[in-house]
Coordinates of C-alpha atoms in Angstrom, one line a residue:
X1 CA -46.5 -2.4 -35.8
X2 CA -49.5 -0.9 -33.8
X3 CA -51.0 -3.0 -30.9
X4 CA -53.4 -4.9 -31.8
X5 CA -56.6 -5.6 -30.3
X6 CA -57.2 -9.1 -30.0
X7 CA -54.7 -11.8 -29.8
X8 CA -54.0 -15.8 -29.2
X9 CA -50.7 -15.3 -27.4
X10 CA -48.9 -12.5 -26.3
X11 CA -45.3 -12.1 -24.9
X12 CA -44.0 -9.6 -22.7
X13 CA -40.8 -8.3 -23.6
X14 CA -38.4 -8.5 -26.6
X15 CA -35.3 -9.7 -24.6
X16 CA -33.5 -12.9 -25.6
X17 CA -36.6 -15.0 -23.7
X18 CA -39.2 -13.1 -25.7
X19 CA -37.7 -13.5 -29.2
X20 CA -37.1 -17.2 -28.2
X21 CA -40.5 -17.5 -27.4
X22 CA -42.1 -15.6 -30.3
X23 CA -39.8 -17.5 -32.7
X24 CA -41.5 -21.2 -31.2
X25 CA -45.1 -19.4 -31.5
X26 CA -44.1 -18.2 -35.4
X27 CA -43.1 -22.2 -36.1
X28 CA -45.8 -23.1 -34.4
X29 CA -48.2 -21.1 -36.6
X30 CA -49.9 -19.5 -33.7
X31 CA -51.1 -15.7 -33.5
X32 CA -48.9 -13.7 -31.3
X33 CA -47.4 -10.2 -30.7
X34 CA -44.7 -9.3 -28.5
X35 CA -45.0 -6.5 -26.3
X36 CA -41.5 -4.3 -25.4
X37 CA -41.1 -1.1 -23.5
X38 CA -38.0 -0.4 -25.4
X39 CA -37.8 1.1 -28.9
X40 CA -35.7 -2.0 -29.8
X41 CA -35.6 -5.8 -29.2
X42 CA -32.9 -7.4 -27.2
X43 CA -33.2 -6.0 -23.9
X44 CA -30.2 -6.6 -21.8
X45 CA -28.4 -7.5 -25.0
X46 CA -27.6 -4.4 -26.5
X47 CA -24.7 -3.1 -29.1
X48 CA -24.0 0.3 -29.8
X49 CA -21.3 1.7 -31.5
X50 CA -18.7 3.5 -28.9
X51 CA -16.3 5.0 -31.5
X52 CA -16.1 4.0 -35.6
X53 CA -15.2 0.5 -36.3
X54 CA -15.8 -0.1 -32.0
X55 CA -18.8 -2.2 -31.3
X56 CA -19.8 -2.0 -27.6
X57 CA -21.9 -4.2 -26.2
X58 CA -23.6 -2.8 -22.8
X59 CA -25.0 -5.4 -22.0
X60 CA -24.1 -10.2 -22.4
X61 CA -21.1 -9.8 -24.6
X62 CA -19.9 -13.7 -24.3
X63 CA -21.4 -16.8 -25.9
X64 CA -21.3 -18.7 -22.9
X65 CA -21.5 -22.8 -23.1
X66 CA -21.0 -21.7 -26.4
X67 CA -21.8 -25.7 -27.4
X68 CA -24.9 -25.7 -25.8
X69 CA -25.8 -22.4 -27.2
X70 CA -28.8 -21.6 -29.2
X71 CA -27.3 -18.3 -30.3
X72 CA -24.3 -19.9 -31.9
X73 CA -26.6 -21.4 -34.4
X74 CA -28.7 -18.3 -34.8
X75 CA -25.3 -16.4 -35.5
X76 CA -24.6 -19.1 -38.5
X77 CA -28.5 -18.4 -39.8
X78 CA -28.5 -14.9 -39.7
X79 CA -24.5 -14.7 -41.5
X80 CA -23.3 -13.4 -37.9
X81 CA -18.9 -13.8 -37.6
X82 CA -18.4 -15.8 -34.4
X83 CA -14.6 -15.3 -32.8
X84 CA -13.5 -18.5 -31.2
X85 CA -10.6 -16.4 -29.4
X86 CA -10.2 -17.4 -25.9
X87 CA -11.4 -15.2 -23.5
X88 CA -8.8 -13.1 -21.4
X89 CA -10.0 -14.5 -18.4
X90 CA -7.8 -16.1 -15.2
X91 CA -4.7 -14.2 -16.7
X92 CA -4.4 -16.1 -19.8
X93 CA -2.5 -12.7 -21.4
X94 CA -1.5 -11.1 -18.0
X95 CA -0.3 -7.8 -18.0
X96 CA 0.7 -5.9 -15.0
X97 CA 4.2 -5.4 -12.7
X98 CA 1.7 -4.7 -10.1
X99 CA 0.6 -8.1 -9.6
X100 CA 3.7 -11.0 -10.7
X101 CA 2.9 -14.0 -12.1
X102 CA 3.6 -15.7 -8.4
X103 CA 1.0 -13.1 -6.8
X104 CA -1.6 -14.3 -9.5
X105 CA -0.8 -18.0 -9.4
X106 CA -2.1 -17.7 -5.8
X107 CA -4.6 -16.1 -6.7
X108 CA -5.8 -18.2 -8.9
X109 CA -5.2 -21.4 -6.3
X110 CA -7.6 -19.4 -3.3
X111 CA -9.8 -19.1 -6.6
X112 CA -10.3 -22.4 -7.5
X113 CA -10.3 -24.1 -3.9
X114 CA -12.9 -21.4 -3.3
X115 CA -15.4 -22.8 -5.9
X116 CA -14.4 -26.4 -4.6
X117 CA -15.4 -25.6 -0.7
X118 CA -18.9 -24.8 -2.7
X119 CA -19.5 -27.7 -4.6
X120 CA -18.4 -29.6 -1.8
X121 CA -20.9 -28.3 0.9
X122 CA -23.5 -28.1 -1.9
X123 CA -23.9 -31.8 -1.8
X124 CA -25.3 -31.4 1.4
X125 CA -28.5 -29.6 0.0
X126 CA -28.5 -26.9 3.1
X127 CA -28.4 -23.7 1.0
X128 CA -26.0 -20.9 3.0
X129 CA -24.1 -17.7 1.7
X130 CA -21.0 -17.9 -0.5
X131 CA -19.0 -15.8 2.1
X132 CA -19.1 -18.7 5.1
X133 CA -16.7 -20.5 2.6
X134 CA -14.0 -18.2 2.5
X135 CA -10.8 -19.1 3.7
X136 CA -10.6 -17.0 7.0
X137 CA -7.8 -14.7 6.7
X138 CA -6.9 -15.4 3.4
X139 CA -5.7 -12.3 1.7
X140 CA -7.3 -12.4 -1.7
X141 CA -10.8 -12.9 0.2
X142 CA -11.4 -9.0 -1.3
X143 CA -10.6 -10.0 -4.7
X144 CA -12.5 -13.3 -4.6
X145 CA -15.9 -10.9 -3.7
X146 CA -15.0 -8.6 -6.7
X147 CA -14.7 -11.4 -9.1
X148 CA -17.9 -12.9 -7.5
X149 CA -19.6 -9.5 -8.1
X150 CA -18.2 -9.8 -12.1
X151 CA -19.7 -13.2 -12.6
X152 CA -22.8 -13.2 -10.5
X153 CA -23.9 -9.9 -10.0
X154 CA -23.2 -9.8 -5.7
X155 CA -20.6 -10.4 -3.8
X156 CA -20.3 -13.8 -1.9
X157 CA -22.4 -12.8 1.3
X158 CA -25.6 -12.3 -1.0
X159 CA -24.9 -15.6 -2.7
X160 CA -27.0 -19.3 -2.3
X161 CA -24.3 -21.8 -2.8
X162 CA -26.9 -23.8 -4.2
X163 CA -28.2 -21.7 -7.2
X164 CA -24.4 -21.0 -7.4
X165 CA -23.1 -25.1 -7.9
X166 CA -26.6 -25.5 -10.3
X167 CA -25.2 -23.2 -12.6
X168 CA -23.6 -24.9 -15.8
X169 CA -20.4 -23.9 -17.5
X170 CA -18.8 -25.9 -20.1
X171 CA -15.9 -23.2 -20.3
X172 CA -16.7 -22.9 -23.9
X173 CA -16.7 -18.9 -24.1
X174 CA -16.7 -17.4 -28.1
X175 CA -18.0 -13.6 -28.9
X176 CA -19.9 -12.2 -31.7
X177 CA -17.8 -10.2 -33.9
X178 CA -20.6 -7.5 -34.7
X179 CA -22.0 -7.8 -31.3
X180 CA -24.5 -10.1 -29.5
X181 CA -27.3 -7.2 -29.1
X182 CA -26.9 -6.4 -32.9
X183 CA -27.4 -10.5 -33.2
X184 CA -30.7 -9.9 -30.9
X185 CA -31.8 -7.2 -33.2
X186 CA -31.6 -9.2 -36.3
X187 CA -32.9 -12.1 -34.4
X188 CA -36.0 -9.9 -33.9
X189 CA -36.3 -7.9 -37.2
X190 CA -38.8 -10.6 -38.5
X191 CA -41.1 -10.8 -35.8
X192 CA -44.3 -9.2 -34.8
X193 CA -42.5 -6.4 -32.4
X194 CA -44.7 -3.6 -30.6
X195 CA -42.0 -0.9 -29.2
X196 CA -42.6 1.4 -26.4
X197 CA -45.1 -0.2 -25.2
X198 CA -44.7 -1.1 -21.3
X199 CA -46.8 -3.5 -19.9
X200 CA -48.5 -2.4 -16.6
X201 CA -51.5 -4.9 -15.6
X202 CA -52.3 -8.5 -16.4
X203 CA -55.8 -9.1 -15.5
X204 CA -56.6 -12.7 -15.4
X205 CA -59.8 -12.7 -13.2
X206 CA -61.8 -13.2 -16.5
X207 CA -62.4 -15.7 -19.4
X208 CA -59.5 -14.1 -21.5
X209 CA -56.7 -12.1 -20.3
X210 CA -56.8 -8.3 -20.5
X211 CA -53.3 -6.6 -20.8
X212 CA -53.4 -2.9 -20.3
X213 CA -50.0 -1.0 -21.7
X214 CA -48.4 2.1 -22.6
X215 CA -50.8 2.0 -25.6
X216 CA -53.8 0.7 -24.8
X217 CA -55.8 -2.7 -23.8
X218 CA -54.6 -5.8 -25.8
X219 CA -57.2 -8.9 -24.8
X220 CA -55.1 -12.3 -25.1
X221 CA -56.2 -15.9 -24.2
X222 CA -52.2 -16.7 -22.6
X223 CA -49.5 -14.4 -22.2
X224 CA -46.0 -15.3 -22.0
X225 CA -44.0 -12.9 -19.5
X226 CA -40.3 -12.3 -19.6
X227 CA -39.5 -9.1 -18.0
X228 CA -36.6 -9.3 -15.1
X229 CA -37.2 -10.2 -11.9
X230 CA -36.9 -6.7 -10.4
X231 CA -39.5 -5.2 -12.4
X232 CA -41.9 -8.0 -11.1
X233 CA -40.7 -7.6 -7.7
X234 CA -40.8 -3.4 -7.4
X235 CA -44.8 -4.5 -8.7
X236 CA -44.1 -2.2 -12.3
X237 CA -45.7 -5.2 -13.7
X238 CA -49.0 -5.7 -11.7
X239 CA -51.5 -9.2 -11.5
X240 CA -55.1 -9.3 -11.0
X241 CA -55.7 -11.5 -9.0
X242 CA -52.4 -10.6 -7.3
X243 CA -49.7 -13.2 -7.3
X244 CA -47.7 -13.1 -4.5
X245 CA -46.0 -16.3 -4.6
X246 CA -44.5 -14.5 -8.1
X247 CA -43.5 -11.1 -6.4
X248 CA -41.7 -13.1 -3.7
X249 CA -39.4 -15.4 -6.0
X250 CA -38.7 -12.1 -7.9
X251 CA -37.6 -10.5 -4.9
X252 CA -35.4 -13.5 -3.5
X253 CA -34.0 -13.7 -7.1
X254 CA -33.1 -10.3 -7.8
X255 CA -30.9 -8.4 -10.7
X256 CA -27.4 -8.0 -9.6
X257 CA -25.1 -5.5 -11.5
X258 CA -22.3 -5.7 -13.3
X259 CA -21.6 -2.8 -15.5
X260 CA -18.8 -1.9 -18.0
X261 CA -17.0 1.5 -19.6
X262 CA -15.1 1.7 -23.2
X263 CA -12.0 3.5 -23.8
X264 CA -10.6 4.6 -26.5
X265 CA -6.4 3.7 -26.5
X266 CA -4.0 5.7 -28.1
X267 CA -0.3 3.9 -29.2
X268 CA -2.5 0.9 -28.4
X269 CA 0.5 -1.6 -30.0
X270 CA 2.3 -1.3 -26.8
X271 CA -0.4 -3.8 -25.4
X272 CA -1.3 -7.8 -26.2
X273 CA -4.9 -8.2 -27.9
X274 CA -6.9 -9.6 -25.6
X275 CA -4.7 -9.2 -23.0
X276 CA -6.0 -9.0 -19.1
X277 CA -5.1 -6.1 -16.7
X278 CA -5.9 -6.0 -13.1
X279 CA -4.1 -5.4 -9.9
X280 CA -3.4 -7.0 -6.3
X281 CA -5.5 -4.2 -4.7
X282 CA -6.2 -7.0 -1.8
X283 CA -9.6 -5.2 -1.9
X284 CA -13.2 -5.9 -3.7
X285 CA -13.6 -1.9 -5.0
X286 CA -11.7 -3.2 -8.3
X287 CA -12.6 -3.4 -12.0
X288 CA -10.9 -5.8 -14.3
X289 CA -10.0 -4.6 -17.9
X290 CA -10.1 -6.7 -21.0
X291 CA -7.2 -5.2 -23.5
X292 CA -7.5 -4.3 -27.0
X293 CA -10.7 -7.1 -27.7
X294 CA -10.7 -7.5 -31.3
X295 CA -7.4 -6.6 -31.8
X296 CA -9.0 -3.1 -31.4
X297 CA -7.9 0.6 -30.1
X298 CA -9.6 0.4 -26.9
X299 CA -9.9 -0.9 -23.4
X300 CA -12.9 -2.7 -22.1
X301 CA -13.4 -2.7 -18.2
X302 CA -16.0 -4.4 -15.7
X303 CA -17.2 -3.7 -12.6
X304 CA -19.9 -5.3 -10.4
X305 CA -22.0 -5.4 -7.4
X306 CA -22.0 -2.6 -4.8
X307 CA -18.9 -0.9 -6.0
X308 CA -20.3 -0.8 -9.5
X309 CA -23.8 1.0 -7.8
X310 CA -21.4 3.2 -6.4
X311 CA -20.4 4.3 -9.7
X312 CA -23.7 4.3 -11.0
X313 CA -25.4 6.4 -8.5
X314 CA -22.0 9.1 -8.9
X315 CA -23.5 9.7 -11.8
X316 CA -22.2 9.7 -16.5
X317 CA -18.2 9.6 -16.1
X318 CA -17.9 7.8 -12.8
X319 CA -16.9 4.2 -14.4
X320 CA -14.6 6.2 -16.8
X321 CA -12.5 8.1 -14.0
X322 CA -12.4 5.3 -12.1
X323 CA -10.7 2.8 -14.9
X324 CA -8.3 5.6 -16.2
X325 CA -7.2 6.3 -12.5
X326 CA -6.6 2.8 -11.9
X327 CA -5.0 2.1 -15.1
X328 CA -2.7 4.5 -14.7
X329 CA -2.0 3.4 -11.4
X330 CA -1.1 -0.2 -12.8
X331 CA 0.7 1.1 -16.1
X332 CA 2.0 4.3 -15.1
X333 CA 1.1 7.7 -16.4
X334 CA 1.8 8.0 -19.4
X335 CA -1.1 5.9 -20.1
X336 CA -3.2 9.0 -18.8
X337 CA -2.9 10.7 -22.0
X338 CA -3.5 7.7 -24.2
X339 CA -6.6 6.6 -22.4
X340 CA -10.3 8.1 -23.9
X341 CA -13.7 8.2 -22.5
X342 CA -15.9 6.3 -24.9
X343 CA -19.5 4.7 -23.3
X344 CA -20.5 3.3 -20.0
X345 CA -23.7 1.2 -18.9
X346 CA -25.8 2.0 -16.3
X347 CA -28.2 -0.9 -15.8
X348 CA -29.5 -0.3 -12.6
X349 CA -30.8 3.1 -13.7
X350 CA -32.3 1.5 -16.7
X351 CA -36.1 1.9 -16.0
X352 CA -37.1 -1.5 -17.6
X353 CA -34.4 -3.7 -16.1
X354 CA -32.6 -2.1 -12.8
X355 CA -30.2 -4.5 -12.6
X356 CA -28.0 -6.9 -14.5
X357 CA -28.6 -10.3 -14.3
X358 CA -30.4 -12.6 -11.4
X359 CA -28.3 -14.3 -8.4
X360 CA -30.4 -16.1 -5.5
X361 CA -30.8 -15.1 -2.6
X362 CA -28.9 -17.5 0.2
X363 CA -32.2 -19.8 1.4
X364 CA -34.0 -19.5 -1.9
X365 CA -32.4 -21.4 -4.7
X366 CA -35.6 -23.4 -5.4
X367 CA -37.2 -19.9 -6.1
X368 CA -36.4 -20.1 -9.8
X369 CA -38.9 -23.0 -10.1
X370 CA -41.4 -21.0 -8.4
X371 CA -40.5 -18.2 -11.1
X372 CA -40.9 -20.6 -13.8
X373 CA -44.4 -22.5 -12.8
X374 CA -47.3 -21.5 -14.9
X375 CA -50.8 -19.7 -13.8
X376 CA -54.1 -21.1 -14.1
X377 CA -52.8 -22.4 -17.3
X378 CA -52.9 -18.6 -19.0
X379 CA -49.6 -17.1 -17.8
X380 CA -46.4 -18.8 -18.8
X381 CA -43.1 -17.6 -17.3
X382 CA -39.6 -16.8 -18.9
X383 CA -36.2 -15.0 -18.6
X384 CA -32.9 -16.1 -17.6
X385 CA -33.9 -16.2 -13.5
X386 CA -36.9 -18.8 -14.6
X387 CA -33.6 -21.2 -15.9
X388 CA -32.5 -23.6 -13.6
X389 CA -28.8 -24.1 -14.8
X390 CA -28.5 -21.4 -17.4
X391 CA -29.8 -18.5 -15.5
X392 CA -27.6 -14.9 -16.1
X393 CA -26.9 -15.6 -19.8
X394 CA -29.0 -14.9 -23.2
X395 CA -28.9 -18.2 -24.5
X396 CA -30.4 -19.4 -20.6
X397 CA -33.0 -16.7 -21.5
X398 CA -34.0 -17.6 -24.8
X399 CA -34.4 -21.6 -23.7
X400 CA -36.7 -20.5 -21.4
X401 CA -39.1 -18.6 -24.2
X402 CA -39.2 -22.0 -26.1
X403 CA -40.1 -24.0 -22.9
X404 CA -42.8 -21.8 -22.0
X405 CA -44.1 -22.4 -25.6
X406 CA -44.1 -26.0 -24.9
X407 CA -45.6 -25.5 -22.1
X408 CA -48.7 -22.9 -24.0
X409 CA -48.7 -25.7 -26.4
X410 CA -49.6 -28.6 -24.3
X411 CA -51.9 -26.9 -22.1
X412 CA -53.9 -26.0 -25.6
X413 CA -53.7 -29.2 -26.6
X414 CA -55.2 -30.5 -23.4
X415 CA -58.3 -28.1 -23.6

């Protein structure tokens, strides 16, 4: 639709926090438009087709807290398949000589007792870096980091243990058959959508808002803003007045990166669906591959925090040569052969997101409050980082776009 002039409310960006948000407003019976720089809704939740029959989604690819999740209902509405298969994860379907059952067992155990050093000093409410909880000397200390870096975005010495132990996970993990970015786009396909059309000024220093974008000036009386934290932090999206106090919560809860490459898999019977495969490489420059998901031809592999901006910055291919040569290294060669190149994300090179999903920074778990706290009772804040148990997942995202409705709506109801 073309931008229009005038508006009640207007939301910044399409993401699962903006479509939340716009579907409150539309229930509400309020005017609205949402804004996106993309040429499609969903933002970070985004399916593409990698190879026929081979959805791929770059992007949030689990229903996390899948009985707390909005999405899980949205999938019913909107005649979406939801797979209840358990997730590959902790070696459920292990395969891999390179790494015997005992190895991963103890694994596993330095793990767990890991997470429970955490919780435990986070009842003291001193906030401190992940890392200081490590077992000194304990050999799987690397691999700990790279499966912090998988789940989080960093690896344990950029991580509050107190936005860590906030974060909720009833263990209840289910996929969407089709994709959860194709659910995002036919989540969206209703709504008043404005593509390519990138937000670059907020002026709130007079009676209403005046939003100046890609496409020209849109005046609003509240706006609803939902774009990632590292976007309001590198100042892409600009405030006048200036808002410092927002620019600094961005920038203490910033996008981490975790990334992930398709394969195609020839003679792919000779491996479990959804099987795991990863390897004792007593180092955190490791991806972990999820076999055959679907019960389909391929590979799926992930890789986060630095070693994943590695990749990225190596440039198209990089997280492709990297899972076939360790692949091979786990299964042997012959796998060479049998293993295809299909997609790769790059988020940190994506101009409107650089990054993945938002960690805190150790000393600044109350940040995401800050994030969240309305303006002058005209800007409203959203997004996964504005969540204070849900952050780094869709459904956290899109909770946050219906409580900055309620929000919009009390405020008008007070004036």
């Amino acid at each position: 639709m073309p931008l229009p002039s005038s508006i009640d409310v207007a939301v910044i960006g399409a993401g699962a926090a903006g479509l939340g948000a716009a579907h409150a407003l539309k229930r509400a019976g309020r005017s609205f438009v949402v804004l996106e720089a993309r040429d499609r809704a969903g933002g970070r939740g985004h399916t593409i087709t990698a190879a026929p029959g081979i959805p791929f989604d770059l992007g949030c690819g689990w229903l996390h807290s899948a009985d707390h999740n909005a999405f899980v209902k949205i999938a019913g509405q909107l005649d979406f398949e939801i797979d209840k298969t358990l997730p590959p994860w902790r070696d459920r379907i292990a395969v891999n000589k390179a790494f015997p059952a005992k190895d991963r067992a103890d694994f596993i155990r330095s793990l767990d007792e890991f997470f429970d050093r955490i919780e435990e000093a986070a009842k003291g409410g001193v906030d401190q870096p992940a890392n200081l909880y490590l077992e000194a000397g304990n050999r799987w200390n690397p691999m700990i980091d790279a499966v912090s870096s998988y789940i989080n975005g960093c690896e344990t010495d950029r991580l509050s243990i107190l936005d860590f132990d906030a974060y909720e996970d009833t263990n209840l993990n289910w996929r969407v058959r089709r994709g959860y970015g194709a659910l995002m786009a036919a989540y969206g396909a209703t709504l008043p959508l404005v593509f390519n059309c990138a937000v670059t000024l907020i002026d709130h220093s007079g009676k209403r808002l005046r939003i100046e974008t890609s496409q020209g000036t849109l005046a609003a009386d509240k706006a609803i803003i939902t774009v990632p934290t590292n976007l309001i932090a590198r100042e892409a999206l600009r405030f006048h007045p200036a808002l410092p106090e927002k620019v600094d919560a961005a920038a203490n809860l910033p996008l981490g990166l975790a990334d992930k490459v398709m394969l195609a898999l020839d003679d792919a019977e000779q491996l479990p669906i959804d099987g795991n495969l990863r390897g004792a490489t007593m180092r955190s420059e490791m991806g972990t591959y999820h076999l055959r998901p679907f019960g389909q031809a391929c590979v799926e592999g992930f890789f986060g925090g630095r070693f994943a901006q590695g990749l990225e910055d190596a440039g198209d291919g990089a997280f492709a040569a990297q899972a076939i040569d360790e692949i091979v290294s786990f299964l042997g060669n012959d796998f060479r052969r049998k293993l295809k190149p299909l997609k790769e994300s790059r988020w940190a090179h994506d101009p409107f997101a650089r990054g993945s999903y938002s960690h805190a920074r150790p000393g600044h778990a109350g940040k995401r409050a800050i994030l969240a706290a309305p303006v002058d009772g005209r800007l409203f804040f959203a997004g996964e980082a504005t969540s204070p148990n849900f952050f780094s997942t869709a459904h956290g995202a899109h909770d946050s776009g219906e409580r900055a409705v309620k929000e919009v709506m009390a405020k008008s109801s007070s004036t």
